[in-house]
XYZ file of C-alpha atoms in Angstrom:
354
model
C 0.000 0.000 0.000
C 1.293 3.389 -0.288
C 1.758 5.736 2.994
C 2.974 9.358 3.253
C 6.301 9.216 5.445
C 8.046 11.250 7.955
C 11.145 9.582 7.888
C 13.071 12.436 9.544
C 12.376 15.482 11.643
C 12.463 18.563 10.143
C 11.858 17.144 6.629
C 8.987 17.127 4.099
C 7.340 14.009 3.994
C 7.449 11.404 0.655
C 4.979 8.838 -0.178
C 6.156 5.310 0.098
C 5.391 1.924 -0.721
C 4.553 -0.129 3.018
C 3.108 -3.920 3.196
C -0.889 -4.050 4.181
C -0.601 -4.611 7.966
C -2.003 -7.589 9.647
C -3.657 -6.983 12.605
C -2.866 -9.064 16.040
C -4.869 -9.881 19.105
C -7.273 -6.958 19.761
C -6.628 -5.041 17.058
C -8.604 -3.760 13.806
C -7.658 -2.861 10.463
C -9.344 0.142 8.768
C -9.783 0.660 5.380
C -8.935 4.605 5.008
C -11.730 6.959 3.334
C -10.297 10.224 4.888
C -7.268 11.603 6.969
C -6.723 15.382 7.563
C -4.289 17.213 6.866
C -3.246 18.938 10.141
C -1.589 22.646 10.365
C -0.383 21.088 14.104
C 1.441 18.312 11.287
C 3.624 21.144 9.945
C 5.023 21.890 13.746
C 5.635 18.280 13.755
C 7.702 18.056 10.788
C 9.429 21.141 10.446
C 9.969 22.572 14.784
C 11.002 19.455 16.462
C 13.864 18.122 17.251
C 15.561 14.613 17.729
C 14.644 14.087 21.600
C 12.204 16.875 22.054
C 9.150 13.935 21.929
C 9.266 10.229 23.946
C 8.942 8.715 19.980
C 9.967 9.879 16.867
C 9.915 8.750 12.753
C 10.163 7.438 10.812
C 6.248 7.200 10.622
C 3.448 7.438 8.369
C 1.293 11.238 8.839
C -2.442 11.744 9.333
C -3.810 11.340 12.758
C -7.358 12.614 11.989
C -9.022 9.480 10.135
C -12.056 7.809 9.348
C -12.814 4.757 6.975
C -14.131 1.431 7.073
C -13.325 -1.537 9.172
C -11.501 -4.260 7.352
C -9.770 -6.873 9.078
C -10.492 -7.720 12.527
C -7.869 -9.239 14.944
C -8.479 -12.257 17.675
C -10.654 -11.079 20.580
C -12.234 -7.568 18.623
C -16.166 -7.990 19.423
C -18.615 -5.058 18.441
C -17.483 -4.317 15.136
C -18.437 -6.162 11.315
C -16.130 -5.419 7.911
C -17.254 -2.822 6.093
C -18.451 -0.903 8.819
C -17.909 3.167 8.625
C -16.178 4.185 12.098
C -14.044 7.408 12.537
C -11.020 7.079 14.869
C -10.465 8.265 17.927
C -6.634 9.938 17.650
C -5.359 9.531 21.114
C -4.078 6.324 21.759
C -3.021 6.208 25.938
C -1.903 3.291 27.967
C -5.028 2.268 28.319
C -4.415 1.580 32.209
C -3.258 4.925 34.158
C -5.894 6.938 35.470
C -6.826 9.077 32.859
C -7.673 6.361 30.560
C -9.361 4.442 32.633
C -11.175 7.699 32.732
C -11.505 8.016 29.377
C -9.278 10.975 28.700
C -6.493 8.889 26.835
C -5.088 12.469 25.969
C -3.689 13.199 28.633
C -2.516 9.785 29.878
C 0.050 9.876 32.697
C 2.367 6.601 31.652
C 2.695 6.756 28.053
C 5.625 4.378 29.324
C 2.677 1.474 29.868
C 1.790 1.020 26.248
C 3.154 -1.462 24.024
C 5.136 1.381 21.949
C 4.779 5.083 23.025
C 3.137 7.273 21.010
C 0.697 9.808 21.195
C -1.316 7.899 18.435
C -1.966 7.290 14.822
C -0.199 9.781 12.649
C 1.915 10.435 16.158
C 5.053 8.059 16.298
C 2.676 5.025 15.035
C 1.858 4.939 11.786
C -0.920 7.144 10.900
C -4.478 7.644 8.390
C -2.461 8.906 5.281
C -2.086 5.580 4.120
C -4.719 3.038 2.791
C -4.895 1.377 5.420
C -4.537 1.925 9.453
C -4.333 -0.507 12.522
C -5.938 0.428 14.963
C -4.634 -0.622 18.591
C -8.053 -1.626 19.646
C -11.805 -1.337 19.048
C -12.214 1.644 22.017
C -10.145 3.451 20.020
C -13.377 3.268 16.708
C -16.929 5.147 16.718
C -19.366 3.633 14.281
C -20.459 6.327 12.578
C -23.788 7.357 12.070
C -26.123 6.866 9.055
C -25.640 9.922 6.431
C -21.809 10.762 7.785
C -19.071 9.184 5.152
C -15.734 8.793 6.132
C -13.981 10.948 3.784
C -16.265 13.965 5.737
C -16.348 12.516 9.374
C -12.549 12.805 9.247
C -11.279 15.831 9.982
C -14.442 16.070 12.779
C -12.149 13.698 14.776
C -9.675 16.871 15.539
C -10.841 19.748 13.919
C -13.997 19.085 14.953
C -13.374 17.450 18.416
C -10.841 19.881 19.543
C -13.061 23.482 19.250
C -15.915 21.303 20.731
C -13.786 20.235 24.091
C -12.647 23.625 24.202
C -16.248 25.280 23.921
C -17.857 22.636 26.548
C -15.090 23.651 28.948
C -15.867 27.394 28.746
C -20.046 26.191 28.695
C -21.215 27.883 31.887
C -19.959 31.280 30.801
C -21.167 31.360 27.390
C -25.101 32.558 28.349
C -27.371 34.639 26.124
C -25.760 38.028 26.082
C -22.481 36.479 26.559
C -19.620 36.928 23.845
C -17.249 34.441 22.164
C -14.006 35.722 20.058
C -13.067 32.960 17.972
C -9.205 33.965 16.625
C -8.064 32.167 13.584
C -10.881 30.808 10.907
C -9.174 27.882 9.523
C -9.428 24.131 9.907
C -10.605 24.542 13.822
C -11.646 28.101 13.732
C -14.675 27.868 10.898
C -16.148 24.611 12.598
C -15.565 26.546 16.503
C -17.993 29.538 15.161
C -20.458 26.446 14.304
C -19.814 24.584 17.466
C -20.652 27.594 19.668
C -23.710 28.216 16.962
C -25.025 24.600 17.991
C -24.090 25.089 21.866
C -25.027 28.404 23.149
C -26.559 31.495 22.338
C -23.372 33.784 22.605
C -22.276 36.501 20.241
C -19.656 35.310 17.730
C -16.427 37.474 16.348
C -14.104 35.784 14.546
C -10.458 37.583 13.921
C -8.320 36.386 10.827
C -6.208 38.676 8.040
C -7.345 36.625 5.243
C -10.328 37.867 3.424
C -11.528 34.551 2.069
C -11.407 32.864 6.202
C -13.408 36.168 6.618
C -15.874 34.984 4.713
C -16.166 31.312 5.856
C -16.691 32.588 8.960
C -19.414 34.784 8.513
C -20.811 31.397 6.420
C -20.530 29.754 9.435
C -22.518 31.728 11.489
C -20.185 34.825 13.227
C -21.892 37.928 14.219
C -18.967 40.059 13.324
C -15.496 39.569 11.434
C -12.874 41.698 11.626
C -9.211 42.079 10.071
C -6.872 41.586 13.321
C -4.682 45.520 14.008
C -3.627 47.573 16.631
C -6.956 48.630 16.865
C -8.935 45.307 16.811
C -9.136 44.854 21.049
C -10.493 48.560 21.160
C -13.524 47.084 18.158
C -14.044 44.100 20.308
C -14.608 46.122 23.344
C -16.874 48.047 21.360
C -19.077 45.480 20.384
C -19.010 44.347 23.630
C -20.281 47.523 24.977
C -16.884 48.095 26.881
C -16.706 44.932 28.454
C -14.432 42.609 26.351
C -15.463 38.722 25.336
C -16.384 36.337 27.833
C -14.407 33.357 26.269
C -11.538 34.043 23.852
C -10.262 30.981 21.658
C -7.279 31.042 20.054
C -6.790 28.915 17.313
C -2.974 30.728 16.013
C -1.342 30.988 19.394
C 1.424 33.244 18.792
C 2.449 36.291 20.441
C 0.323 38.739 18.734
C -3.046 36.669 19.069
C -2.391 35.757 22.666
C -2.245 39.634 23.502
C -4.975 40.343 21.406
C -6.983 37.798 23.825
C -5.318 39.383 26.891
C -6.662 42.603 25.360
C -9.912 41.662 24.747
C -11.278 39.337 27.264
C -13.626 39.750 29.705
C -13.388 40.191 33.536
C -14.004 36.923 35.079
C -13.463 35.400 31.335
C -11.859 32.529 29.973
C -8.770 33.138 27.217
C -8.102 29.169 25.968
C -5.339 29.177 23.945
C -5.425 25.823 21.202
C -3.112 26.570 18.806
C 0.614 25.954 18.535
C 1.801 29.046 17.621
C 4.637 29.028 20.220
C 3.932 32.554 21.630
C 4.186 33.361 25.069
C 2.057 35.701 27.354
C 3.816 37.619 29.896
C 1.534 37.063 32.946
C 1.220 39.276 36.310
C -1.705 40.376 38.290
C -2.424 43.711 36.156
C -1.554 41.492 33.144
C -5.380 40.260 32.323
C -8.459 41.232 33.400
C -9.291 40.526 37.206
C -9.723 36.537 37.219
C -9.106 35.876 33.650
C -8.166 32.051 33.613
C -5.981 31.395 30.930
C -6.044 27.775 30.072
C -4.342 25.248 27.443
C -6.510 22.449 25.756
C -5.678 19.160 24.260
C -7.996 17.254 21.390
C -11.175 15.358 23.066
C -11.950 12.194 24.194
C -14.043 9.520 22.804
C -17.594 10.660 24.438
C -17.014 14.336 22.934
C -16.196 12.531 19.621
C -20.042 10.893 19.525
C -21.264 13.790 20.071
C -19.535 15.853 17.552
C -20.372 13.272 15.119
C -23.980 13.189 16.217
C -24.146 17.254 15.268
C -22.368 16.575 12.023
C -24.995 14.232 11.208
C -27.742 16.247 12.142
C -26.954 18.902 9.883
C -24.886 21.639 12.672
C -21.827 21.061 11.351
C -20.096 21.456 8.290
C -16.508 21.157 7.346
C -15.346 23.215 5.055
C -12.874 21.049 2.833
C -10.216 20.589 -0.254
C -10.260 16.757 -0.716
C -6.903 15.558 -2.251
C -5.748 11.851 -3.360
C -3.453 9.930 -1.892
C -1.035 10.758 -4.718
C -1.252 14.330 -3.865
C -0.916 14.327 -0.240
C 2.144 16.135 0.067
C 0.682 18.737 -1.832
C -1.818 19.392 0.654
C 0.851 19.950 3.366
C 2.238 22.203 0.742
C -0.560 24.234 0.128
C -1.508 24.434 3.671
C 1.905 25.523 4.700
C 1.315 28.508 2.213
C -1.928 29.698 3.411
C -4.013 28.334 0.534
C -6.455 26.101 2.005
C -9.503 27.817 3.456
C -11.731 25.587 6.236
C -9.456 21.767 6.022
C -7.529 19.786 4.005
C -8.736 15.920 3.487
C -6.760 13.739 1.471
C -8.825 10.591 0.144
C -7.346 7.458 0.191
C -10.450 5.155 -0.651
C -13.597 6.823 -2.034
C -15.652 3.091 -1.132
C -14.989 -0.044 1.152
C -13.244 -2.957 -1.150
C -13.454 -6.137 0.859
């Protein structure tokens, strides 16, 4: 089968030929209909260095995936061939107190699990392939009827991840309440619809390209605005004075995390999701009086259901470019140049093949 490599970090990746896996005791095969195509993957290639993770390549990419069950190993009950199921990224040690929890995310002894990883398309071999093993059927959602793979995809991050992030900052997000969603691509344009689905909050999105703009307004923000020196001062201003209640940053880079210092709310919540690597310089006058500023990781499997669930009901859509296999690296390319509006989804199989 062909697979879209990492062999090294800080290297582009190059599509290779791999043998179909086989999969052992308790674990499933899946037949790949979609894997996104991550901005957090171009970090990953390009920023680390040897040592700076617990696993490195080489390694096939894609750790957002969905597809259809294919082979199942000795043991796997629950699940038939040919069966549509998206994955659930995270793959913990399956024993620590987290997992048992259900948060495999932030699992506490990665050191526990067969190989350490932080899952598919994360030291193990990931979804831009066509095919992935999958370490176990807890780690699969059936999907539900209408949802294809090729779309459910990208829902298992770009979907998952705003939706953790908004649940988190629930209670504050009333009617009357404001939401600044900064950066409208893969995770920003499907946060706007997440907090559309969830709450009643005002939505303003911040993002200098035109065309994210748009999307967002398409996907439901009260206001859009071109991010400046004076963009904290228009927030405030729609606000009448008082700043957003929940601030979600999707760049995370200095100038976006001081733009949410700006503009957040007494009492408000500034969760910071993207990987920007900026830093905010934090004393007591340095946000609003009990601002909690707050890191999030992905979603667990329970989030996943239900972000699948409002997919299928019509409250989410993802904006996509849908790219073959062939053309994978392209879509790294292209998304590493700031062409690819909403998220890019590269196809492996466009049907099951038993």
């Amino acid at each position: 089968m062909k697979a879209l490599r990492l062999r090294t970090w800080k290297s582009d990746p190059v599509l290779e030929e791999l043998p179909v896996p086989e999969p052992g005791a308790d674990e499933v095969l899946v037949q790949v209909g979609g894997a996104g195509a991550c901005h957090s993957d171009l970090h990953l290639m390009h920023e680390f260095e040897p040592g700076a993770l617990p696993w490195s390549p080489p390694f096939t990419l894609g750790h957002e995936n969905a597809g259809w069950v294919h082979t199942l190993g000795a043991g796997v009950t629950g699940l038939e061939p040919g069966q549509p199921v998206a994955v659930v990224g995270a793959w913990g040690c399956g024993v620590c107190a987290h997992c048992l929890a259900g948060v495999e995310t932030y699992c506490e002894r990665p050191d526990l699990a067969p190989v350490p990883s932080g899952g598919g398309g994360l030291g193990l071999d990931g979804g831009m392939a066509e095919y992935l093993l999958v370490p176990g059927a807890r780690h699969l959602v059936p999907l539900p009827e209408g949802l294809d793979p090729a779309t459910a995809a990208p829902l298992t991050d770009a979907g998952l991840t705003p939706y953790h992030a908004v649940r988190r900052s629930l209670a504050k997000l009333t009617p009357g309440a404001t939401a600044l969603v900064v950066g409208v691509g893969g995770l920003g344009h499907l946060a706007i619809q997440i907090l559309r689905a969830l709450s009643a909050a005002r939505v303003i999105a911040v993002d200098p390209r035109s065309s994210a703009l748009r999307l967002a307004t398409e996907s439901g923000a009260d206001a859009a605005l071109t991010p400046g020196p004076a963009t904290a001062a228009e927030v405030r201003e729609l606000t009448h004075g008082v700043g957003a209640d929940v601030v979600l940053d999707f760049v995370g880079s200095d100038e976006t995390l001081a733009l949410g210092a700006q503009a957040v709310r007494q009492l408000g919540d500034l969760t910071v999701v993207g990987l920007g690597g900026g830093t905010l310089p934090f004393s007591f006058f340095g946000v609003p009086y009990e601002c909690s500023v707050q890191t999030t990781y992905w979603g667990n499997r329970t989030e996943l259901v239900e972000v699948l669930d409002l997919a299928a009901r019509g409250h989410l859509t993802v904006h996509a470019a849908t790219f073959p296999l062939s053309q994978s690296a392209e879509a790294y390319a292209r998304l590493a140049r700031g062409e690819i509006d909403g998220r890019a989804v590269v196809v492996p199989s466009r049907a099951y093949r038993p």
